[in-house]
Tab-separated table of C-alpha atoms and ligand atoms in Angstrom:
chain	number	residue	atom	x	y	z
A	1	UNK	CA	17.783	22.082	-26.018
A	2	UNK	CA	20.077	24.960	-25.716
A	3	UNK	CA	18.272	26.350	-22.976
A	4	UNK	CA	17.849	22.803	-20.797
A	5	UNK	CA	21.645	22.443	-21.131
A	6	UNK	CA	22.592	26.439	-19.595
A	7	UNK	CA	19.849	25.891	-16.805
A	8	UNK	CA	21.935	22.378	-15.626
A	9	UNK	CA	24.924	24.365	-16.054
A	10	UNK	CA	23.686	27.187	-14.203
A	11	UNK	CA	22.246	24.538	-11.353
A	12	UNK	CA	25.250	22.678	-11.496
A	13	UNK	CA	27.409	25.954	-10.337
A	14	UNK	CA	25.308	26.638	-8.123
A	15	UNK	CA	25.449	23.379	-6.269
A	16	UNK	CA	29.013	23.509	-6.662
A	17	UNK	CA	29.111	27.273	-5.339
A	18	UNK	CA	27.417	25.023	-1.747
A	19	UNK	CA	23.546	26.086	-3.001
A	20	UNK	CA	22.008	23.437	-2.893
A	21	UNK	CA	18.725	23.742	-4.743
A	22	UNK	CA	16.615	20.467	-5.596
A	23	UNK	CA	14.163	22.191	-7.182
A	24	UNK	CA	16.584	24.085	-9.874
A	25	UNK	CA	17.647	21.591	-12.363
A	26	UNK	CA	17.298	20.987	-16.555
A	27	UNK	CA	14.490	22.318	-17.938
A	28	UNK	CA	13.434	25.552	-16.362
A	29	UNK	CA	9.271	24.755	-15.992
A	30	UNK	CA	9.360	21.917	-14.483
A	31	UNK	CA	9.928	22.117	-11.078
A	32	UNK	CA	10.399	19.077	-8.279
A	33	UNK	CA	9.312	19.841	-5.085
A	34	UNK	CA	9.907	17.750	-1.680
A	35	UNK	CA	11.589	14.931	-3.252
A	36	UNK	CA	12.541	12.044	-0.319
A	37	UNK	CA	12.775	8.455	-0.499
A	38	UNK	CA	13.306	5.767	2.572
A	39	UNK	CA	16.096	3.901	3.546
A	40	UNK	CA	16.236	0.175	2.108
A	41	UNK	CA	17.107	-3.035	4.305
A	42	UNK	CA	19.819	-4.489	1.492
A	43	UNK	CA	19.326	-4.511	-2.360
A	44	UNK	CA	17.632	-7.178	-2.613
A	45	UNK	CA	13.975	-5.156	-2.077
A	46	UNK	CA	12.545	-2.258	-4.463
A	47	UNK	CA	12.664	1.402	-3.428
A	48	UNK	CA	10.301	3.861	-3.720
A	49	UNK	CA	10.894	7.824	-4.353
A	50	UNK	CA	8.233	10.640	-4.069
A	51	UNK	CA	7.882	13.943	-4.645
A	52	UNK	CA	6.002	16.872	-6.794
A	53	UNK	CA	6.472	17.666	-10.128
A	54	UNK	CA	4.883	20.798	-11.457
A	55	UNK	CA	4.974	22.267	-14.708
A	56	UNK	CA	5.091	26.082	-14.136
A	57	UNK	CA	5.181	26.269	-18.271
A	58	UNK	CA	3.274	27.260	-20.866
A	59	UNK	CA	3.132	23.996	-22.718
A	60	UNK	CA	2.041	20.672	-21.708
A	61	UNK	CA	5.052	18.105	-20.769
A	62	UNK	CA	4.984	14.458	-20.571
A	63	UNK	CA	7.238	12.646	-17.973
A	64	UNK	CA	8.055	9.756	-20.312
A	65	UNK	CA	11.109	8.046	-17.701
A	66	UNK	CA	13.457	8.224	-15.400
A	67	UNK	CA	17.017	7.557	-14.940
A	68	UNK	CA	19.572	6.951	-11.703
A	69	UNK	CA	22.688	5.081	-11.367
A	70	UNK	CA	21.206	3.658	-8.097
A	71	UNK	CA	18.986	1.246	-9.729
A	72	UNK	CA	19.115	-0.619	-13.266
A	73	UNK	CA	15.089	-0.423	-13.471
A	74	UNK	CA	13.982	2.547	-11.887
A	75	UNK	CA	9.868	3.358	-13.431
A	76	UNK	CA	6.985	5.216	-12.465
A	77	UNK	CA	4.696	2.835	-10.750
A	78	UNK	CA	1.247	3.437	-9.834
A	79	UNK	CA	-0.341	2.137	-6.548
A	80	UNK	CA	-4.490	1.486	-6.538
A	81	UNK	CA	-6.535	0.503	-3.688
A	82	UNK	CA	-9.498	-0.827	-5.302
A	83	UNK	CA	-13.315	-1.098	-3.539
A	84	UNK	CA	-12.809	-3.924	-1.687
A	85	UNK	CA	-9.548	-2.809	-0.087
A	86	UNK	CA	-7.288	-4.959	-2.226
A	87	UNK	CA	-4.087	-2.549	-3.078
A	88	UNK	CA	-1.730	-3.459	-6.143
A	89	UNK	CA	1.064	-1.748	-8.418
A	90	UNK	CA	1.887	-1.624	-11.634
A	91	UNK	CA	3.519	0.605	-14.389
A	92	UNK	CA	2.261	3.943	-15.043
A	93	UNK	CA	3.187	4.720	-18.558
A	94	UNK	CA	3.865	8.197	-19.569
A	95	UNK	CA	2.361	11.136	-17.511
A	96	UNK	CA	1.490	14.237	-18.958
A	97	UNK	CA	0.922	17.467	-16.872
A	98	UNK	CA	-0.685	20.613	-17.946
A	99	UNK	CA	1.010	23.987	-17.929
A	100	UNK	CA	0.221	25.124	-14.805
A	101	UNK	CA	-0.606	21.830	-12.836
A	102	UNK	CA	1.658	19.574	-10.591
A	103	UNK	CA	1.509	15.769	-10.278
A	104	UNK	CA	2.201	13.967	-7.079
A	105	UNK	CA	4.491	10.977	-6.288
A	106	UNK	CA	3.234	9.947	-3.046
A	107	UNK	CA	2.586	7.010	-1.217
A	108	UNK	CA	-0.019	4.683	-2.074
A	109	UNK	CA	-0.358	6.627	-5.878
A	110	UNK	CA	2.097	7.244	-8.158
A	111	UNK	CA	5.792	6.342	-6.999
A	112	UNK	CA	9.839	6.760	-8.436
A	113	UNK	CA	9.879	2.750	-8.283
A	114	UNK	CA	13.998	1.880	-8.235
A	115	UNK	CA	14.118	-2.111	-9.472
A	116	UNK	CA	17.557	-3.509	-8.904
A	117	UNK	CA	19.440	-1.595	-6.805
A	118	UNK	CA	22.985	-1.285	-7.291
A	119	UNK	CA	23.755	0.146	-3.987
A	120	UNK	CA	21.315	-0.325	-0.123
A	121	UNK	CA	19.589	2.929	0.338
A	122	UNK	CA	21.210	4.542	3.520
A	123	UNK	CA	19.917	6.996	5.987
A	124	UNK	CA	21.076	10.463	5.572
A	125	UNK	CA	22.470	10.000	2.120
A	126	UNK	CA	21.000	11.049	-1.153
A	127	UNK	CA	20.995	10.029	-4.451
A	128	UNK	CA	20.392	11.681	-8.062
A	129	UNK	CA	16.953	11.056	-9.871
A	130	UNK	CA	16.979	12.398	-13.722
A	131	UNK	CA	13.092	12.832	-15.007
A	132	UNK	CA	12.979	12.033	-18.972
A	133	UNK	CA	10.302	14.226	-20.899
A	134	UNK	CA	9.133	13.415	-24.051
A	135	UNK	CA	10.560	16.955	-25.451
A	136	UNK	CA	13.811	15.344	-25.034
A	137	UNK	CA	14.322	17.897	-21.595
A	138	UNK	CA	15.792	16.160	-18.326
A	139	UNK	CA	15.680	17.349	-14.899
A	140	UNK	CA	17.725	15.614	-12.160
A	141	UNK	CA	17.184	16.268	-8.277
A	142	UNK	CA	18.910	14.776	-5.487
A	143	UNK	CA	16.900	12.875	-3.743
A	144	UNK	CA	17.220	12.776	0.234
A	145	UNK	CA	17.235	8.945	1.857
A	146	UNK	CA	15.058	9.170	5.112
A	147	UNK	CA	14.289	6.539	7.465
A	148	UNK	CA	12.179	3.133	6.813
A	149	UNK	CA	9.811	4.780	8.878
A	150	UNK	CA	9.244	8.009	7.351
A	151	UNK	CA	6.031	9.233	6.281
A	152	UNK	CA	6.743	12.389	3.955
A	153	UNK	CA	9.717	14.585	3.211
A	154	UNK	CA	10.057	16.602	6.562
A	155	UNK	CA	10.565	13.269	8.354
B	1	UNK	CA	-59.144	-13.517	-28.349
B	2	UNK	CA	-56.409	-15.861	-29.532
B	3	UNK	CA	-53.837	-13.261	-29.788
B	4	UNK	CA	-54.679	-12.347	-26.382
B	5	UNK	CA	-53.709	-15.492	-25.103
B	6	UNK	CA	-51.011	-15.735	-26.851
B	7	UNK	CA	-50.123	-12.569	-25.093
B	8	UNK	CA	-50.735	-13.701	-21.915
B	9	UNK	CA	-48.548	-17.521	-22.672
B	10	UNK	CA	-45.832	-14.717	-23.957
B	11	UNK	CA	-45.760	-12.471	-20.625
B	12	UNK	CA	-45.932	-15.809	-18.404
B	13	UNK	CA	-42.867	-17.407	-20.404
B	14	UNK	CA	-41.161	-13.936	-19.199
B	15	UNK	CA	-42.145	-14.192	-16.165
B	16	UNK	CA	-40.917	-17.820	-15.402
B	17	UNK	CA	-37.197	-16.759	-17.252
B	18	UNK	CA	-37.083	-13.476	-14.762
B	19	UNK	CA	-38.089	-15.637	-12.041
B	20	UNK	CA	-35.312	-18.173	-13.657
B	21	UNK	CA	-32.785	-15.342	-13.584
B	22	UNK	CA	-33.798	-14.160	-10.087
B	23	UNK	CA	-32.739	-17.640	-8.353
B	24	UNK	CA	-29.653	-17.653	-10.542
B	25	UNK	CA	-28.930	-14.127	-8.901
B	26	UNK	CA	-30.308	-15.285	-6.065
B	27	UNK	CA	-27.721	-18.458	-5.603
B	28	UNK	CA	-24.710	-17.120	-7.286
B	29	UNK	CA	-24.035	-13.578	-6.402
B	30	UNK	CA	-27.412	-12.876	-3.961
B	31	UNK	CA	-28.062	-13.529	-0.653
B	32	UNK	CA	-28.249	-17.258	-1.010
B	33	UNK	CA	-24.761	-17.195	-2.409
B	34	UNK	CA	-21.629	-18.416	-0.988
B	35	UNK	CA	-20.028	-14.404	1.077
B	36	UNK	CA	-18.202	-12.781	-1.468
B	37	UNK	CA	-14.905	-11.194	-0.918
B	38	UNK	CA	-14.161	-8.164	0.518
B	39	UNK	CA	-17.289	-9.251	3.462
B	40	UNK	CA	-16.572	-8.753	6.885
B	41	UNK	CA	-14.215	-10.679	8.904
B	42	UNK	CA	-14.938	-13.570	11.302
B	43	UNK	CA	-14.479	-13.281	15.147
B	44	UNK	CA	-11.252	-14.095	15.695
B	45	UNK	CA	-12.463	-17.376	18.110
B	46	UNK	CA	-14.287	-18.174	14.970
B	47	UNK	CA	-10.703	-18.149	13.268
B	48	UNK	CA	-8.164	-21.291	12.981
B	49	UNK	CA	-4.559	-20.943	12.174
B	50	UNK	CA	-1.028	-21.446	13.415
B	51	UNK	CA	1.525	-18.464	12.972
B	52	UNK	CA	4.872	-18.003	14.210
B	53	UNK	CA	5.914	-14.513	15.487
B	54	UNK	CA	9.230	-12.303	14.982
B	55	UNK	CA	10.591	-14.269	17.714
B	56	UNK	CA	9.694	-17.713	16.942
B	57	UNK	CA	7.049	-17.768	19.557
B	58	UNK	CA	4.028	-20.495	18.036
B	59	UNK	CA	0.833	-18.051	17.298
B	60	UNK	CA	-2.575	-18.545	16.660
B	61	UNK	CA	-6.107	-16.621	16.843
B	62	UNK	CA	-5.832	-17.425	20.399
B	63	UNK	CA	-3.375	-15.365	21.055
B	64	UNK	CA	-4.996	-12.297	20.418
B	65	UNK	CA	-8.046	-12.763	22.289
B	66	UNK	CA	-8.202	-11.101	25.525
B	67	UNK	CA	-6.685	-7.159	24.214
B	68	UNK	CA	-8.033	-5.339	21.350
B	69	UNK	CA	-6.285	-6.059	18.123
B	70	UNK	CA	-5.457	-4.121	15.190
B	71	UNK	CA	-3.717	-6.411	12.265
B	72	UNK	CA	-2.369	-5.587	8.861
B	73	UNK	CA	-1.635	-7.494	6.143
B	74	UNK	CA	1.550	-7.163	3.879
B	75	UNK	CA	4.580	-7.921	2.714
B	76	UNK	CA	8.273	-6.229	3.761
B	77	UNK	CA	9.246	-6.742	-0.441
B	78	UNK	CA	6.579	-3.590	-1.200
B	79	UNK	CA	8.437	-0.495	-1.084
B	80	UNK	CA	5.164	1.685	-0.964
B	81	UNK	CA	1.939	0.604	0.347
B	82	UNK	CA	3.139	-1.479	3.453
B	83	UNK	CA	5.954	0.775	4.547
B	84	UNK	CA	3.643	3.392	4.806
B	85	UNK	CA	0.835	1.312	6.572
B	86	UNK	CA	3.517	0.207	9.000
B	87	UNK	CA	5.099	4.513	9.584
B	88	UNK	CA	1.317	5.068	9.866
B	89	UNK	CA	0.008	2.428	12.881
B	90	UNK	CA	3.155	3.533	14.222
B	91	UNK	CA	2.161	7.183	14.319
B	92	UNK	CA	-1.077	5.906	15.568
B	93	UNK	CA	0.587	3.731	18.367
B	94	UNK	CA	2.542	7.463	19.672
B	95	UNK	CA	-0.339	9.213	19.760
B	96	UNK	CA	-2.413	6.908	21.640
B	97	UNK	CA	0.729	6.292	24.343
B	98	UNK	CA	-0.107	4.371	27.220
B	99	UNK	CA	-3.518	3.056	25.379
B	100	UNK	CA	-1.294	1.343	22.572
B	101	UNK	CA	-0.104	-0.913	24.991
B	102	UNK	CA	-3.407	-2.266	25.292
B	103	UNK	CA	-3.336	-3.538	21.987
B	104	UNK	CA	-1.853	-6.430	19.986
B	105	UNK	CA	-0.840	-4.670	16.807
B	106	UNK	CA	0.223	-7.660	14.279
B	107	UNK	CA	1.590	-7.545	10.570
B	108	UNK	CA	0.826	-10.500	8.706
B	109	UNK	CA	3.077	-11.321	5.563
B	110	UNK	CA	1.189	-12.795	2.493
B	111	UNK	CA	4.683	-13.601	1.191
B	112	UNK	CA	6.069	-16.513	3.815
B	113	UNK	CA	8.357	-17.261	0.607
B	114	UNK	CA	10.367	-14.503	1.428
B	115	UNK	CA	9.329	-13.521	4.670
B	116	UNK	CA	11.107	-15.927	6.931
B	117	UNK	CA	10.831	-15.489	10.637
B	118	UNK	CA	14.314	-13.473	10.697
B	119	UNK	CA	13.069	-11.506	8.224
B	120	UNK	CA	9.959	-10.262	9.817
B	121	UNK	CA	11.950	-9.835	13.019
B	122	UNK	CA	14.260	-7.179	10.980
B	123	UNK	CA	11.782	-5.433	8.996
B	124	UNK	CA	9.177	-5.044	12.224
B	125	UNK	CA	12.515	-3.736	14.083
B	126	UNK	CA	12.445	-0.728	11.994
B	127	UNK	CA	8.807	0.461	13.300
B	128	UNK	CA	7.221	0.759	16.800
B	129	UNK	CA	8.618	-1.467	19.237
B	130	UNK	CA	4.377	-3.017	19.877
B	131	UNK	CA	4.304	-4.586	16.059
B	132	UNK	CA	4.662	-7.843	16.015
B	133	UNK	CA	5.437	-9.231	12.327
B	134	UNK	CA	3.715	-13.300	11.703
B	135	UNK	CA	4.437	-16.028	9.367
B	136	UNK	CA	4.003	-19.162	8.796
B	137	UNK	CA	3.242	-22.288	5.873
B	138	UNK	CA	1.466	-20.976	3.074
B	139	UNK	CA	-1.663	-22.885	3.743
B	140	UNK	CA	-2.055	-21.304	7.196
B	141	UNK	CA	-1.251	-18.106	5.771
B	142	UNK	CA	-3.907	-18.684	3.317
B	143	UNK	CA	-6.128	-19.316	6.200
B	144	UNK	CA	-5.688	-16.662	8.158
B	145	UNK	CA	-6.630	-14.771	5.212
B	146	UNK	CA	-9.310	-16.653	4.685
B	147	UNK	CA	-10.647	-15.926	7.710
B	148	UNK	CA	-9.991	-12.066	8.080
B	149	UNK	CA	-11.462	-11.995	4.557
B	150	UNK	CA	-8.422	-10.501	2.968
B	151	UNK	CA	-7.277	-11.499	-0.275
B	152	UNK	CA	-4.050	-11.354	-1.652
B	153	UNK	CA	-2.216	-12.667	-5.461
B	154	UNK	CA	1.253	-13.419	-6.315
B	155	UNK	CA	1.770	-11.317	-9.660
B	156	UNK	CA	5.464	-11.594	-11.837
B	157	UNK	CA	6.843	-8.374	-12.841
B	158	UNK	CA	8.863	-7.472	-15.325
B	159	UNK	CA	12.082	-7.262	-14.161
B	160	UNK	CA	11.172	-11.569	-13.808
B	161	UNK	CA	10.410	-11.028	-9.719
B	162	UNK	CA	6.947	-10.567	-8.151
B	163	UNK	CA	5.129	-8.189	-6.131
B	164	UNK	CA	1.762	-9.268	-4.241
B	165	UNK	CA	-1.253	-7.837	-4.908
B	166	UNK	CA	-3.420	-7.635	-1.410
B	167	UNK	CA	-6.321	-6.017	1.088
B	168	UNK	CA	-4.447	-2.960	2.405
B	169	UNK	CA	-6.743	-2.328	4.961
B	170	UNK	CA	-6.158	-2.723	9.204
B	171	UNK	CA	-8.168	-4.712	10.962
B	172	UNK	CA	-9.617	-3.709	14.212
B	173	UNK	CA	-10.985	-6.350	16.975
B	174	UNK	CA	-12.018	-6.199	20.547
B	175	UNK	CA	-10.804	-7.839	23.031
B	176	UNK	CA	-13.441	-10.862	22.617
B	177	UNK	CA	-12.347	-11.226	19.231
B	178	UNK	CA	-14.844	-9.484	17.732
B	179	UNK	CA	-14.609	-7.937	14.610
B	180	UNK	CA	-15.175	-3.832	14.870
B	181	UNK	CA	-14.395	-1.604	11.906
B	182	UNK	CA	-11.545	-1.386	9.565
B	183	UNK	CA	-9.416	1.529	8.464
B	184	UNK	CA	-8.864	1.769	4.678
B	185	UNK	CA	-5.805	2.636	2.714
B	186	UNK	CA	-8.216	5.757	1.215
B	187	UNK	CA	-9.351	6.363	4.089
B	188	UNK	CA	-7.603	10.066	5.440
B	189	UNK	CA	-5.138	8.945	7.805
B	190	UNK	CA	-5.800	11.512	10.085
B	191	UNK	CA	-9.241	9.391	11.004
B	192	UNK	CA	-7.597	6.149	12.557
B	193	UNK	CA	-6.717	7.736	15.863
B	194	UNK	CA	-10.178	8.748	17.319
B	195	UNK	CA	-11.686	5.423	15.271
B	196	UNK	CA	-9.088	3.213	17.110
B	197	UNK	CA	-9.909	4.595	20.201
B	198	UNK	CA	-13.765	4.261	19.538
B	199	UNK	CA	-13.089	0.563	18.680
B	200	UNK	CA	-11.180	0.363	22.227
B	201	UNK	CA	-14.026	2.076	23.976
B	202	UNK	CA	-16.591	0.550	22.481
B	203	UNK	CA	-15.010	-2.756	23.896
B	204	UNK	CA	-15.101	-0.974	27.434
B	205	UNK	CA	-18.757	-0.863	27.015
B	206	UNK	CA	-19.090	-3.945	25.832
B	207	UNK	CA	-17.136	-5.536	28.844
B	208	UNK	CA	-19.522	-3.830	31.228
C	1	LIG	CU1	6.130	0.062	-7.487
């Protein structure tokens, strides 16, 4: 725990000190990569957030939730197409990723979904994300809203 | 002798229960069923409905017929699938240029609950200017579906809303109104470009 705590500290100054890192946050083998989200029309709709999680450790971690005080429900969903085309979403449950592998949150798979927004997602803001692992560790990136329109992270 | 017969009885009574099975298969889930879901779409002048567009304008099958058509089916309440369909034909629409104005390019909510007509109009605002977004009564909308042979389910969630469950694929038609090809939601995106424009040129051909 010690360790998770000087690593946000440490990220935390260096945001402060105008670095602005996404990837350095919490616990110090799991890195997020490309995180980016679209712009919402109101509250009234979900949002969706994406982005790569990798565990550069040498243990397995589990992504057990997630946290933001954009939206009251925010869980990772799951989009399937199935055979005959038909696409639908539900809750993902816990994730675990091997040391040395990366999951992605990208459209039409897995997905940050944000239930109950408590603010309309805006173009050109961001907001913070916190990952829960089951180890008790945290990591929190700041999450970049894009346009409705945009189709990956360097939109 | 006699257990030889009874043999024979024995491999006859299977025969007339495979035979049994076969026309069950045969009627139910065979050829001499009723199409399962998931088959092909009709031509769109095989296709009945009434729509309303973005702008109000009355819509039908009819309306499509005469330009190539590509047509989606969603809802603007997803925040992952459709979004990205709708960023994607609208990549698709930029790099065909001038041949995208060919096209009718419609997106056709399965949720006419929520997706009023000044809905539509402001969600389809946010992606290339040629999408058109439709609604209309449930029962038409079901029919529409009905005849594209798209499916789509109303499923509650958790947090006591609902999300709708639905084919993700675009539709492609020629200008007749015949159905071409479809691009899937697995399919690499990268494909739909030179398949849309195969779709438009095999229309050419078919004109000529
Ligand atoms: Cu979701």
């Amino acid at each position: 725990m010690k360790k998770y705590i000087l690593t946000s500290t440490l990220a935390a100054l260096l945001t402060l000190g105008g670095f602005s890192a996404p990837a350095l946050a919490g616990l110090e083998y799991v890195v997020v990569e490309n995180a980016w989200s679209r712009a919402s029309i109101g509250m009234n709709r979900p949002g969706a957030a994406y982005m790569t999680i990798r565990n550069t450790g040498d243990e397995p971690v589990t992504l057990i939730g997630l946290t933001t005080p954009l939206a009251m429900m925010p869980e990772i969903h799951e989009t399937k197409t199935n055979a005959e085309g038909v696409s639908s979403m539900s809750p993902a449950g816990e994730i675990a990723i091997a040391p040395g592998e990366s999951v992605a949150l990208e459209p039409g798979g897995l997905h940050a979904m944000l239930m109950r927004l408590q603010e309309p997602m805006t173009e050109g803001d961001t907001f913070p994300l916190t990952l829960l692992f089951d180890d008790g560790g945290e990591v929190t990136v700041e999450v970049p809203i894009l346009g409705i329109a945009a189709r990956g992270p360097e939109d | 002798m006699r257990r030889r017969a009874i043999l024979g009885y024995g491999a006859a009574g299977v025969g007339a229960v495979a035979l049994m099975l076969f026309v069950g298969w045969w009627q139910v889930d065979g050829p001499g069923g009723p199409e399962p879901v998931g088959q092909r779409p009709v031509a769109l002048t095989e296709m009945d409905f009434r729509l309303t567009d973005h702008e109000g304008n009355a819509v039908g099958p009819e309306t499509l017929i005469g330009r190539p058509t590509m047509a989606f089916f969603g809802f603007t309440y997803c925040p992952d699938v459709c979004p990205t369909t709708l960023s994607d034909i609208s990549g698709w629409l930029d790099d065909l240029g001038d041949e995208a104005d060919e096209m009718n390019v419609v997106f056709i909510t399965v949720d006419p609950e929520r997706d009023t007509v000044e809905t539509m109009a402001e969600y389809v605002g946010y992606f290339h200017p040629g999408i058109r977004g439709w609604t209309g009564p449930e029962e038409q909308i079901a029919r529409v579906a009905d005849g594209f042979r798209a499916t789509y389910e109303r499923v509650p969630t958790e947090s006591g809303d609902y999300t709708m469950n639905h084919t993700a694929s675009v539709f492609l038609f020629a200008a007749s109104g015949r159905f071409v090809t479809m691009i899937d939601y697995h399919e690499p995106r990268e494909f739909a470009v030179p398949k849309i424009r195969r779709a438009l040129a095999e229309e050419m051909e078919g004109a000529t």
